[in-house]
XYZ file of C-alpha atoms in Angstrom:
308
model
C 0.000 0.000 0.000
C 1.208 3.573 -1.039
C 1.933 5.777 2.102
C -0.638 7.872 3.042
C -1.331 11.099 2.956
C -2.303 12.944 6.221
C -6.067 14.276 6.669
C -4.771 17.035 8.620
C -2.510 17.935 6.381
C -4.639 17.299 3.325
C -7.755 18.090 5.109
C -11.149 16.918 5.938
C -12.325 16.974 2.261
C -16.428 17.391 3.125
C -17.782 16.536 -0.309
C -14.683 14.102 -1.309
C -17.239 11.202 -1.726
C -21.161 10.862 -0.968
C -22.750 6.926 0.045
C -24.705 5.571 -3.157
C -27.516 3.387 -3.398
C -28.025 0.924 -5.659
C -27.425 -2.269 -7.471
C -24.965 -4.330 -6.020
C -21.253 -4.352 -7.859
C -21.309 -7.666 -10.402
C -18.687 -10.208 -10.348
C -18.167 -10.942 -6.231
C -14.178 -11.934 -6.444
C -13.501 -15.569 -5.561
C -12.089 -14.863 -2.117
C -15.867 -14.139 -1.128
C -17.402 -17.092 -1.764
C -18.479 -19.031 1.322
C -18.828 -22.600 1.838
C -22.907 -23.922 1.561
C -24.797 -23.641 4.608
C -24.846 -27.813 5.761
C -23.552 -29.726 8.682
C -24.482 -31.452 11.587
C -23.821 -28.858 14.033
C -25.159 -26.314 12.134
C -28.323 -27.468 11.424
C -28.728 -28.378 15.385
C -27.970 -25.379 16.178
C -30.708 -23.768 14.307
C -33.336 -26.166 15.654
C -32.262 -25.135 19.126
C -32.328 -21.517 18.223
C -35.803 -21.661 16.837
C -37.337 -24.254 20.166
C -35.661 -21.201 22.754
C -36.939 -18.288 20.260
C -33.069 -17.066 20.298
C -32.343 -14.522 17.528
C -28.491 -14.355 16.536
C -26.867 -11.688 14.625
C -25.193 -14.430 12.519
C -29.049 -15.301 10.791
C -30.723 -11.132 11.068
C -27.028 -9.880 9.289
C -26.947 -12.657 6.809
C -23.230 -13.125 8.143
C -20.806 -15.112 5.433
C -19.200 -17.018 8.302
C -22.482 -18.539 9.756
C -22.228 -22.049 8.330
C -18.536 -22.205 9.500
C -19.336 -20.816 13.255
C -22.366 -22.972 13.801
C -20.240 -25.989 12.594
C -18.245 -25.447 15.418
C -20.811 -24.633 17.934
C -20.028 -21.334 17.865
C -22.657 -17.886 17.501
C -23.720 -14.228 18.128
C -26.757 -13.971 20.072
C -28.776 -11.081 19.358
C -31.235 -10.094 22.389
C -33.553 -7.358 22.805
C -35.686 -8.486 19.549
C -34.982 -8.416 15.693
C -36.436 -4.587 15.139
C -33.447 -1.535 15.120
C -34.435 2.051 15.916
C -31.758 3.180 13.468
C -31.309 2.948 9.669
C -27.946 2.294 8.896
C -27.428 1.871 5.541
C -25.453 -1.154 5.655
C -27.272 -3.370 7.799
C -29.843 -5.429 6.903
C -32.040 -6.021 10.360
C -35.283 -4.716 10.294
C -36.512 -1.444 11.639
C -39.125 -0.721 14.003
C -39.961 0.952 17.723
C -42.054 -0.616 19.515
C -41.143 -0.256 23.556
C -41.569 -3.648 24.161
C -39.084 -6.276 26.232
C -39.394 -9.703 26.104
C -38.784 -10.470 29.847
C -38.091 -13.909 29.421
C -35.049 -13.972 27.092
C -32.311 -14.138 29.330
C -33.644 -16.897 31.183
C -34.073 -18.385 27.431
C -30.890 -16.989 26.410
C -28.927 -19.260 29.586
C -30.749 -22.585 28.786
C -29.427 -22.144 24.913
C -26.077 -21.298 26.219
C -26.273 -24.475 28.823
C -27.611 -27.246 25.469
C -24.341 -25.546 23.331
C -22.113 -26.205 26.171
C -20.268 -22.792 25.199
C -16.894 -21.529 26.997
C -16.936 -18.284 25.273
C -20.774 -16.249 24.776
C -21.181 -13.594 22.401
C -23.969 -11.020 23.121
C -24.975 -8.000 20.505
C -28.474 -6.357 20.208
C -29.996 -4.055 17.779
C -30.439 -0.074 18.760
C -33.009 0.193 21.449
C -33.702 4.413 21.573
C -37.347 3.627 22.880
C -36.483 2.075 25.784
C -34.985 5.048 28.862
C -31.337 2.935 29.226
C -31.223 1.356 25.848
C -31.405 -1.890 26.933
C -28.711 -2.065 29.261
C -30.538 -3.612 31.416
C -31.535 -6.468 29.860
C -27.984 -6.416 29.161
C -26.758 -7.136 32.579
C -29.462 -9.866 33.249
C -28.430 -11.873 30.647
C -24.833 -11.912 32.407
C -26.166 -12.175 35.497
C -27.743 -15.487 34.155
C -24.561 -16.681 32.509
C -22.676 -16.445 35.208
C -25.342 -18.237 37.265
C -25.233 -21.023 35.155
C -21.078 -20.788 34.503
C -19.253 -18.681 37.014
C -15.929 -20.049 34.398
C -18.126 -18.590 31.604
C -16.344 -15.911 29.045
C -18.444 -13.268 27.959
C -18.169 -10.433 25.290
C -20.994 -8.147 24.759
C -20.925 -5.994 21.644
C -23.222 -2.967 22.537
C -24.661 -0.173 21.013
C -23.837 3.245 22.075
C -27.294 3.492 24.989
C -27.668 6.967 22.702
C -25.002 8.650 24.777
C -26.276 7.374 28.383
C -23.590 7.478 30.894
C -25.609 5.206 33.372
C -26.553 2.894 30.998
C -22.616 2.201 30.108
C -21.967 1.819 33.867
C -24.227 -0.668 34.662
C -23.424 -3.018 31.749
C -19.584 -2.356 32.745
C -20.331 -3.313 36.274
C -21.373 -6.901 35.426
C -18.285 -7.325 34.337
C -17.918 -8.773 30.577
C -14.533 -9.989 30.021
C -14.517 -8.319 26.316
C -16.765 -5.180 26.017
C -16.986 -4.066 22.351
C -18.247 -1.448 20.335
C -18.049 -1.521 16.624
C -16.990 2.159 15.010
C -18.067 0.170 11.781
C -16.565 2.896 9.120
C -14.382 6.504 8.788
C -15.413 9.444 10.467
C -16.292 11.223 6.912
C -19.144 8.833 5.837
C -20.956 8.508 9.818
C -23.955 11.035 8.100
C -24.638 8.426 5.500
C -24.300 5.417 6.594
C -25.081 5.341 10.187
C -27.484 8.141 10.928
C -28.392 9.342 14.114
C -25.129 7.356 15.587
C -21.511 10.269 16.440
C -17.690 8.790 15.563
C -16.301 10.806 18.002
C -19.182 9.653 20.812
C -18.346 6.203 19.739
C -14.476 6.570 20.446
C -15.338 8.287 23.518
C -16.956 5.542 24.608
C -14.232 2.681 23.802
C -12.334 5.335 25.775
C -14.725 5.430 28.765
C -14.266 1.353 28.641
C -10.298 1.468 28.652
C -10.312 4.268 31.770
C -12.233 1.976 34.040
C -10.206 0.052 37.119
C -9.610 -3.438 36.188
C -11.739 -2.814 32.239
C -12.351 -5.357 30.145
C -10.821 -6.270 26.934
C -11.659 -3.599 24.575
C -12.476 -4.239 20.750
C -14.068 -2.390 17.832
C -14.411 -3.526 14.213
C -14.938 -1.730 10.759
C -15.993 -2.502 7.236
C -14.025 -2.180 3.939
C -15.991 -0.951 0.634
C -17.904 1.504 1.971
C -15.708 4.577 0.182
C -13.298 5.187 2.803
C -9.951 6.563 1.711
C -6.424 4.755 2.772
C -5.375 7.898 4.894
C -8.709 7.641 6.605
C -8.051 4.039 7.541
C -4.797 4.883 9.015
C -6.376 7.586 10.790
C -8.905 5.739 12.045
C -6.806 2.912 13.695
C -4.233 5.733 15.171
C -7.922 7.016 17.100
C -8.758 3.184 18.483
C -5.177 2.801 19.693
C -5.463 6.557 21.314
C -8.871 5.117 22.547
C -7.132 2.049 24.232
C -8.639 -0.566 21.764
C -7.040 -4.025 21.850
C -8.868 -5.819 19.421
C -9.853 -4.369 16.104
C -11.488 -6.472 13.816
C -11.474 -5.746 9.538
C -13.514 -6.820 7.209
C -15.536 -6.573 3.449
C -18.498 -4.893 3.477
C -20.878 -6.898 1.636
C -24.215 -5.176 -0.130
C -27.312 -6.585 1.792
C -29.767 -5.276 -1.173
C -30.050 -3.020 -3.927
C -31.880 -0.546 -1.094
C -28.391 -0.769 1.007
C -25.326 1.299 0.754
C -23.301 -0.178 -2.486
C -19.744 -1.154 -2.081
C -17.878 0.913 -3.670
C -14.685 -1.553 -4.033
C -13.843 -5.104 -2.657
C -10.242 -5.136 -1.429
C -8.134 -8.024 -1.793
C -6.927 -10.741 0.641
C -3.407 -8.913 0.389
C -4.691 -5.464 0.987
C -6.019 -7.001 4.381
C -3.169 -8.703 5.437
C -1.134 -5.153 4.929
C -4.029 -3.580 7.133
C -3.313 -5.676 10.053
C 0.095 -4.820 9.395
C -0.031 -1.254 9.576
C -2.160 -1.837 12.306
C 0.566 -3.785 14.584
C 2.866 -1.048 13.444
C 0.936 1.477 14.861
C 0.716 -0.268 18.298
C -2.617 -2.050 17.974
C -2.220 -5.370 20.109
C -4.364 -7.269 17.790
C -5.913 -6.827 14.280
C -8.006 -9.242 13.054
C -8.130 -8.345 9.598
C -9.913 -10.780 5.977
C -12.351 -10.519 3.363
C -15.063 -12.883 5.495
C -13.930 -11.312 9.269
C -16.998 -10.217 11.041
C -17.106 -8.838 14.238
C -17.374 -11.726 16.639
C -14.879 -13.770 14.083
C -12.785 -16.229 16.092
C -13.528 -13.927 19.373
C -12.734 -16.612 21.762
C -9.127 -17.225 20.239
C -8.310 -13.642 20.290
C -9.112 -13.440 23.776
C -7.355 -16.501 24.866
C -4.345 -14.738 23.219
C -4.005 -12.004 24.604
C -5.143 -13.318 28.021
């Protein structure tokens, strides 16, 4: 990869590129393709999914890696429903506000974890701005549960941002995840089109927040390539998360949901990601995590056993 060019020094560039809808970029590169969704495991693990009425991120975000994870035992649970209060342009779970809690999942969510027989649990939900904390705490009862059941139990919770709540942060923070993440998803140019209503900097200030507290948690973030993001804004971007005390950061393609979705604007190569993670070490990042098919909660149980 050329060297970049500073954004200060070059910089910010307000019009350099706007998000486009439309049809999805022909031709998907061979590196993409995935293996068929079959398997033992995997098709156990959706029959338990649907008898405990679990929703996982892996199923809502159409994730490439699903048929490998579930082979392995292996998923994202998504709690607090299957509706978002946010329209970001790349994802592809469904939208809605409805102020409604389904009481019952963590006790659901523990007995699914308990049938798996899972060592490492990895918790996301969609945005939650209709409920007054965001859902953090539903958050901590679903620990509170895990631990219950697994006191040994390793658990990383990828949240959203709790729109800015300082309280709502706490509290998940004080049930003690071992990994807390928060996914920046993109550069700090393209936030107003492709997550809406969601702040870069209130995002890095919160990965901040995380690092600052006594005895914190592993701290991780993760981005998507193809988006229209610029190399110096990449290198920008991972100089912030190291600033912000980020351990992990995970890379990976941005793949086009629908037509309705953000396009990509460019698939990068296998290469291009391995030099990524290399700039990344470079600039002090403990670990990058960086391929065409990584997703957020990609091999999140090895990266925490390494740097353990």
């Amino acid at each position: 990869m050329a060297e970049p060019v500073s954004r200060k020094a070059a910089g910010e560039g307000k019009n350099r590129t706007k998000h486009v809808m439309g049809e999805p970029r022909k031709g998907k590169p061979s590196w993409l393709k995935v293996k068929p969704r079959a398997g033992k495991d995997y098709f156990e693990l959706r029959r338990l999914f649907a008898e405990q009425g679990l929703n996982t991120i892996c199923a809502e975000a159409r994730c490439p890696n699903t048929a490998e994870c579930w082979n392995h035992r292996t998923a994202t649970f998504l709690i607090l429903g299957d509706r978002c209060t946010r329209r970001c342009t790349f994802c592809n779970v469904g939208y809605g506000w409805s102020g409604e809690v389904d009481r019952d999942e963590p006790r659901r969510l523990a007995e699914g974890v308990a049938a798996l027989g899972l060592r490492h649990v990895v918790l996301t939900s969609v945005d939650r701005d209709d409920l007054p904390d965001g859902g953090a705490s539903v958050f901590v009862e679903c620990v509170q549960r895990l631990r219950a059941l697994d006191a040994e139990l390793r658990i990383e919770l990828l949240i959203p941002d709790f729109a800015g709540k300082p309280a709502a942060l706490e509290a998940v923070l004080d049930a003690s995840p071992e990994v807390l993440a928060h996914n920046l998803e993109t550069v700090h140019r393209l936030y107003p089109g492709v997550r809406p209503r969601s702040s870069y900097r209130a995002s890095l200030d919160l990965l901040r927040r995380v690092g600052e507290r006594p005895s914190p948690p592993v701290v991780k973030t993760g981005i998507m390539l193809g988006l229209g993001e610029e190399e110096d804004e990449l290198v920008e971007l991972m100089e912030d998360v190291r600033e912000a005390g980020v351990q992990i950061l995970t890379i990976g393609q941005y793949l086009q949901p629908s037509p309705r979705h953000h396009r990509v604007e460019r698939f990068y190569t296998p290469e291009e990601f391995a030099a990524l993670a290399d700039r990344g070490r470079d600039l002090g990042l403990p670990w990058v995590e960086s391929g065409p098919l990584v997703r957020s909660s990609y091999h999140a149980a090895r990266q925490h056993e390494a740097l353990g």
